[in-house]
Amino acid sequence: MNAMPLEGEYEPSPAQWVREQVELYESSGGTQGTTLWDTGLPVVIVTMRGAKSGRIRKIPLMRVENEGRYAAVASKGGFPRHPVWYSNLKANPQVDLQDGPKRQSMMARELAGDERAQWWQRAVAAYPAYAEYQEKTQRVIPVFVLEPEHLAGSAKAPAPTRN
Ligand code: F42
């Protein structure tokens, strides 16, 4: 698959704080708006295609990085339902990820089993509130790995069968 930047009509988030963080992050070239409020913890911006609208959507997520791969944790603050973007990534796994000034094309893959457990640990280490969010909700919080094409499929754990 060819890693082209995503193109199309951008539909900003209806949530004002999310929209504003994306705008500041992008307009500053990844030098401002790069942390979650007063926590000082870094965030990345994930650009994706909407599952139904086909429009371009952008969301900030906590930065959980390991050797060039990143986690996308669909926590939505422990809300009872998955964030809408969960179905966007399932339908259209090609995304762009901006980490500070660096922007890269990535493929998203939902994790299961040991691979999920390993990334969950990394996620909680980067952003401890994820553990509280999991306690707040009945659902198991989905975890995706976002990986550049040249790293996709080269994980140590065997690739899970399609589900
Ligand atoms: N959310 C997380 O889940 N995890 C994080 O680590 C996280 C960190 C974070 C850091 C900073 C920050 O500013 C926000 C952060 N958020 C984090 C919030 C995150 O950015 C999302 O806003 C949040 O997860 C909610 O996602 P959501 O997709 O449920 O958002 C709603 C409010 C939303 O924007 N909905 C839109 C809408 O118009 O209702 C999007 C709609 C959409 O994508 N539609 C699809 C389409 O086709 O266009 C259809 C999808 C379908 O199948 O229905």
PDB file of N, CA and C and ligand atoms in Angstrom, residues 11 13-15 17-18 21 36 43 49-55 57-62 73-77 82-88 127 130, ligand 1:
ATOM      1  N   GLU A  11     -13.266  18.084   8.488  1.00  0.00           N
ATOM      2  CA  GLU A  11     -14.432  18.387   9.325  1.00  0.00           C
ATOM      3  C   GLU A  11     -13.928  18.508  10.771  1.00  0.00           C
ATOM      4  N   SER A  13     -13.582  18.857  14.796  1.00  0.00           N
ATOM      5  CA  SER A  13     -14.360  18.231  15.872  1.00  0.00           C
ATOM      6  C   SER A  13     -15.436  19.184  16.366  1.00  0.00           C
ATOM      7  N   PRO A  14     -16.630  18.645  16.747  1.00  0.00           N
ATOM      8  CA  PRO A  14     -17.661  19.498  17.352  1.00  0.00           C
ATOM      9  C   PRO A  14     -17.282  19.928  18.771  1.00  0.00           C
ATOM     10  N   ALA A  15     -16.294  19.256  19.373  1.00  0.00           N
ATOM     11  CA  ALA A  15     -15.886  19.619  20.737  1.00  0.00           C
ATOM     12  C   ALA A  15     -14.866  20.759  20.648  1.00  0.00           C
ATOM     13  N   TRP A  17     -12.750  22.285  22.773  1.00  0.00           N
ATOM     14  CA  TRP A  17     -11.386  22.138  23.327  1.00  0.00           C
ATOM     15  C   TRP A  17     -10.533  21.254  22.432  1.00  0.00           C
ATOM     16  N   VAL A  18     -11.175  20.263  21.803  1.00  0.00           N
ATOM     17  CA  VAL A  18     -10.451  19.366  20.895  1.00  0.00           C
ATOM     18  C   VAL A  18     -10.063  20.129  19.625  1.00  0.00           C
ATOM     19  N   GLN A  21      -7.268  22.603  20.274  1.00  0.00           N
ATOM     20  CA  GLN A  21      -5.941  22.000  20.452  1.00  0.00           C
ATOM     21  C   GLN A  21      -5.362  21.593  19.100  1.00  0.00           C
ATOM     22  N   LEU A  36      -1.400  17.975  27.312  1.00  0.00           N
ATOM     23  CA  LEU A  36      -2.773  17.974  27.821  1.00  0.00           C
ATOM     24  C   LEU A  36      -2.858  18.951  28.988  1.00  0.00           C
ATOM     25  N   VAL A  43       0.940  15.165  23.782  1.00  0.00           N
ATOM     26  CA  VAL A  43      -0.117  14.591  22.929  1.00  0.00           C
ATOM     27  C   VAL A  43       0.377  14.578  21.476  1.00  0.00           C
ATOM     28  N   ARG A  49      -9.729   9.204   8.274  1.00  0.00           N
ATOM     29  CA  ARG A  49     -10.897   9.410   7.420  1.00  0.00           C
ATOM     30  C   ARG A  49     -12.138   8.865   8.119  1.00  0.00           C
ATOM     31  N   GLY A  50     -13.243   9.642   8.109  1.00  0.00           N
ATOM     32  CA  GLY A  50     -14.497   9.227   8.734  1.00  0.00           C
ATOM     33  C   GLY A  50     -15.072   7.994   8.051  1.00  0.00           C
ATOM     34  N   ALA A  51     -15.556   7.049   8.888  1.00  0.00           N
ATOM     35  CA  ALA A  51     -16.056   5.775   8.352  1.00  0.00           C
ATOM     36  C   ALA A  51     -17.284   5.973   7.478  1.00  0.00           C
ATOM     37  N   LYS A  52     -18.124   6.923   7.835  1.00  0.00           N
ATOM     38  CA  LYS A  52     -19.367   7.119   7.070  1.00  0.00           C
ATOM     39  C   LYS A  52     -19.273   8.323   6.143  1.00  0.00           C
ATOM     40  N   SER A  53     -18.758   9.433   6.649  1.00  0.00           N
ATOM     41  CA  SER A  53     -18.747  10.667   5.848  1.00  0.00           C
ATOM     42  C   SER A  53     -17.630  10.672   4.812  1.00  0.00           C
ATOM     43  N   GLY A  54     -16.552   9.929   5.073  1.00  0.00           N
ATOM     44  CA  GLY A  54     -15.375   9.996   4.208  1.00  0.00           C
ATOM     45  C   GLY A  54     -14.575  11.274   4.401  1.00  0.00           C
ATOM     46  N   ARG A  55     -15.022  12.142   5.346  1.00  0.00           N
ATOM     47  CA  ARG A  55     -14.301  13.404   5.584  1.00  0.00           C
ATOM     48  C   ARG A  55     -13.077  13.169   6.461  1.00  0.00           C
ATOM     49  N   ARG A  57     -10.905  13.704   9.631  1.00  0.00           N
ATOM     50  CA  ARG A  57     -11.126  13.996  11.049  1.00  0.00           C
ATOM     51  C   ARG A  57      -9.774  14.031  11.745  1.00  0.00           C
ATOM     52  N   LYS A  58      -9.657  14.890  12.756  1.00  0.00           N
ATOM     53  CA  LYS A  58      -8.388  15.000  13.498  1.00  0.00           C
ATOM     54  C   LYS A  58      -8.671  14.948  14.987  1.00  0.00           C
ATOM     55  N   ILE A  59      -7.903  14.139  15.693  1.00  0.00           N
ATOM     56  CA  ILE A  59      -8.053  14.069  17.150  1.00  0.00           C
ATOM     57  C   ILE A  59      -6.695  14.095  17.847  1.00  0.00           C
ATOM     58  N   PRO A  60      -6.625  14.832  18.970  1.00  0.00           N
ATOM     59  CA  PRO A  60      -5.440  14.708  19.824  1.00  0.00           C
ATOM     60  C   PRO A  60      -5.578  13.432  20.647  1.00  0.00           C
ATOM     61  N   LEU A  61      -4.464  12.734  20.864  1.00  0.00           N
ATOM     62  CA  LEU A  61      -4.414  11.583  21.770  1.00  0.00           C
ATOM     63  C   LEU A  61      -3.144  11.700  22.593  1.00  0.00           C
ATOM     64  N   MET A  62      -3.105  11.018  23.741  1.00  0.00           N
ATOM     65  CA  MET A  62      -1.875  11.038  24.527  1.00  0.00           C
ATOM     66  C   MET A  62      -0.759  10.366  23.729  1.00  0.00           C
ATOM     67  N   VAL A  73      -5.223   4.951  22.260  1.00  0.00           N
ATOM     68  CA  VAL A  73      -6.037   4.352  23.316  1.00  0.00           C
ATOM     69  C   VAL A  73      -7.424   4.990  23.278  1.00  0.00           C
ATOM     70  N   ALA A  74      -8.426   4.151  22.984  1.00  0.00           N
ATOM     71  CA  ALA A  74      -9.797   4.669  22.759  1.00  0.00           C
ATOM     72  C   ALA A  74     -10.533   4.785  24.088  1.00  0.00           C
ATOM     73  N   SER A  75      -9.986   5.593  24.981  1.00  0.00           N
ATOM     74  CA  SER A  75     -10.493   5.671  26.357  1.00  0.00           C
ATOM     75  C   SER A  75     -11.694   6.590  26.490  1.00  0.00           C
ATOM     76  N   LYS A  76     -11.665   7.696  25.802  1.00  0.00           N
ATOM     77  CA  LYS A  76     -12.692   8.734  25.927  1.00  0.00           C
ATOM     78  C   LYS A  76     -13.052   8.964  27.391  1.00  0.00           C
ATOM     79  N   GLY A  77     -12.048   9.122  28.224  1.00  0.00           N
ATOM     80  CA  GLY A  77     -12.256   9.452  29.643  1.00  0.00           C
ATOM     81  C   GLY A  77     -13.043   8.407  30.424  1.00  0.00           C
ATOM     82  N   HIS A  82     -17.394   3.383  23.100  1.00  0.00           N
ATOM     83  CA  HIS A  82     -16.155   3.734  22.403  1.00  0.00           C
ATOM     84  C   HIS A  82     -16.293   5.124  21.774  1.00  0.00           C
ATOM     85  N   PRO A  83     -15.189   5.848  21.672  1.00  0.00           N
ATOM     86  CA  PRO A  83     -15.263   7.102  20.897  1.00  0.00           C
ATOM     87  C   PRO A  83     -15.621   6.788  19.444  1.00  0.00           C
ATOM     88  N   VAL A  84     -16.237   7.748  18.788  1.00  0.00           N
ATOM     89  CA  VAL A  84     -16.649   7.536  17.391  1.00  0.00           C
ATOM     90  C   VAL A  84     -15.445   7.201  16.516  1.00  0.00           C
ATOM     91  N   TRP A  85     -14.292   7.761  16.865  1.00  0.00           N
ATOM     92  CA  TRP A  85     -13.119   7.536  16.012  1.00  0.00           C
ATOM     93  C   TRP A  85     -12.678   6.085  15.983  1.00  0.00           C
ATOM     94  N   TYR A  86     -13.124   5.282  16.985  1.00  0.00           N
ATOM     95  CA  TYR A  86     -12.793   3.851  16.973  1.00  0.00           C
ATOM     96  C   TYR A  86     -13.241   3.221  15.644  1.00  0.00           C
ATOM     97  N   SER A  87     -14.482   3.506  15.240  1.00  0.00           N
ATOM     98  CA  SER A  87     -14.970   2.884  13.993  1.00  0.00           C
ATOM     99  C   SER A  87     -14.293   3.492  12.769  1.00  0.00           C
ATOM    100  N   ASN A  88     -13.832   4.744  12.877  1.00  0.00           N
ATOM    101  CA  ASN A  88     -13.070   5.319  11.757  1.00  0.00           C
ATOM    102  C   ASN A  88     -11.777   4.537  11.523  1.00  0.00           C
ATOM    103  N   TYR A 127       0.509   7.763  30.689  1.00  0.00           N
ATOM    104  CA  TYR A 127      -0.650   8.556  31.125  1.00  0.00           C
ATOM    105  C   TYR A 127      -1.433   7.732  32.155  1.00  0.00           C
ATOM    106  N   TYR A 130      -5.294   6.545  32.406  1.00  0.00           N
ATOM    107  CA  TYR A 130      -5.935   5.474  31.627  1.00  0.00           C
ATOM    108  C   TYR A 130      -6.423   4.346  32.553  1.00  0.00           C
TER     109      TYR A 130
HETATM  110  N1  F42 B   1      -9.447  10.634  23.676  1.00  0.00           N
HETATM  111  C1  F42 B   1      -9.156   9.349  23.820  1.00  0.00           C
HETATM  112  O1  F42 B   1     -10.033   8.497  23.602  1.00  0.00           O
HETATM  113  N2  F42 B   1      -7.905   8.942  24.220  1.00  0.00           N
HETATM  114  C2  F42 B   1      -6.909   9.843  24.480  1.00  0.00           C
HETATM  115  O2  F42 B   1      -5.777   9.443  24.773  1.00  0.00           O
HETATM  116  C3  F42 B   1      -7.213  11.242  24.356  1.00  0.00           C
HETATM  117  C4  F42 B   1      -6.273  12.243  24.605  1.00  0.00           C
HETATM  118  C5  F42 B   1      -6.584  13.574  24.376  1.00  0.00           C
HETATM  119  C6  F42 B   1      -5.624  14.577  24.574  1.00  0.00           C
HETATM  120  C7  F42 B   1      -5.918  15.904  24.318  1.00  0.00           C
HETATM  121  C8  F42 B   1      -7.184  16.231  23.813  1.00  0.00           C
HETATM  122  O3  F42 B   1      -7.450  17.524  23.511  1.00  0.00           O
HETATM  123  C9  F42 B   1      -8.147  15.266  23.602  1.00  0.00           C
HETATM  124  C10 F42 B   1      -7.870  13.920  23.891  1.00  0.00           C
HETATM  125  N3  F42 B   1      -8.818  12.919  23.691  1.00  0.00           N
HETATM  126  C11 F42 B   1      -8.511  11.603  23.899  1.00  0.00           C
HETATM  127  C12 F42 B   1     -10.161  13.241  23.145  1.00  0.00           C
HETATM  128  C13 F42 B   1     -10.191  12.807  21.686  1.00  0.00           C
HETATM  129  O4  F42 B   1      -9.432  13.719  20.929  1.00  0.00           O
HETATM  130  C14 F42 B   1     -11.634  12.717  21.150  1.00  0.00           C
HETATM  131  O5  F42 B   1     -12.164  13.983  21.113  1.00  0.00           O
HETATM  132  C15 F42 B   1     -12.496  11.856  22.039  1.00  0.00           C
HETATM  133  O6  F42 B   1     -11.919  10.551  22.099  1.00  0.00           O
HETATM  134  C16 F42 B   1     -13.901  11.765  21.508  1.00  0.00           C
HETATM  135  O7  F42 B   1     -13.869  11.136  20.239  1.00  0.00           O
HETATM  136  P1  F42 B   1     -15.199  10.995  19.409  1.00  0.00           P
HETATM  137  O8  F42 B   1     -14.774  10.454  18.061  1.00  0.00           O
HETATM  138  O9  F42 B   1     -16.238  10.235  20.138  1.00  0.00           O
HETATM  139  O10 F42 B   1     -15.550  12.524  19.276  1.00  0.00           O
HETATM  140  C17 F42 B   1     -16.784  13.065  19.172  1.00  0.00           C
HETATM  141  C18 F42 B   1     -17.079  14.194  20.134  1.00  0.00           C
HETATM  142  C19 F42 B   1     -16.673  13.672  17.808  1.00  0.00           C
HETATM  143  O11 F42 B   1     -15.795  14.452  17.531  1.00  0.00           O
HETATM  144  N4  F42 B   1     -17.513  13.274  17.022  1.00  0.00           N
HETATM  145  C20 F42 B   1     -17.583  13.822  15.735  1.00  0.00           C
HETATM  146  C21 F42 B   1     -19.021  14.159  15.494  1.00  0.00           C
HETATM  147  O12 F42 B   1     -19.276  14.940  14.568  1.00  0.00           O
HETATM  148  O13 F42 B   1     -19.867  13.720  16.289  1.00  0.00           O
HETATM  149  C22 F42 B   1     -16.893  12.896  14.828  1.00  0.00           C
HETATM  150  C23 F42 B   1     -17.793  12.088  13.983  1.00  0.00           C
HETATM  151  C24 F42 B   1     -17.102  11.075  13.112  1.00  0.00           C
HETATM  152  O14 F42 B   1     -15.922  10.761  13.160  1.00  0.00           O
HETATM  153  N5  F42 B   1     -17.955  10.551  12.221  1.00  0.00           N
HETATM  154  C25 F42 B   1     -17.623   9.493  11.342  1.00  0.00           C
HETATM  155  C26 F42 B   1     -17.547   9.974   9.912  1.00  0.00           C
HETATM  156  O15 F42 B   1     -17.800   9.144   9.006  1.00  0.00           O
HETATM  157  O16 F42 B   1     -17.152  11.128   9.705  1.00  0.00           O
HETATM  158  C27 F42 B   1     -18.681   8.410  11.472  1.00  0.00           C
HETATM  159  C28 F42 B   1     -18.240   7.349  12.415  1.00  0.00           C
HETATM  160  C29 F42 B   1     -19.358   6.331  12.650  1.00  0.00           C
HETATM  161  O17 F42 B   1     -19.160   5.161  12.272  1.00  0.00           O
HETATM  162  O18 F42 B   1     -20.401   6.713  13.205  1.00  0.00           O
END
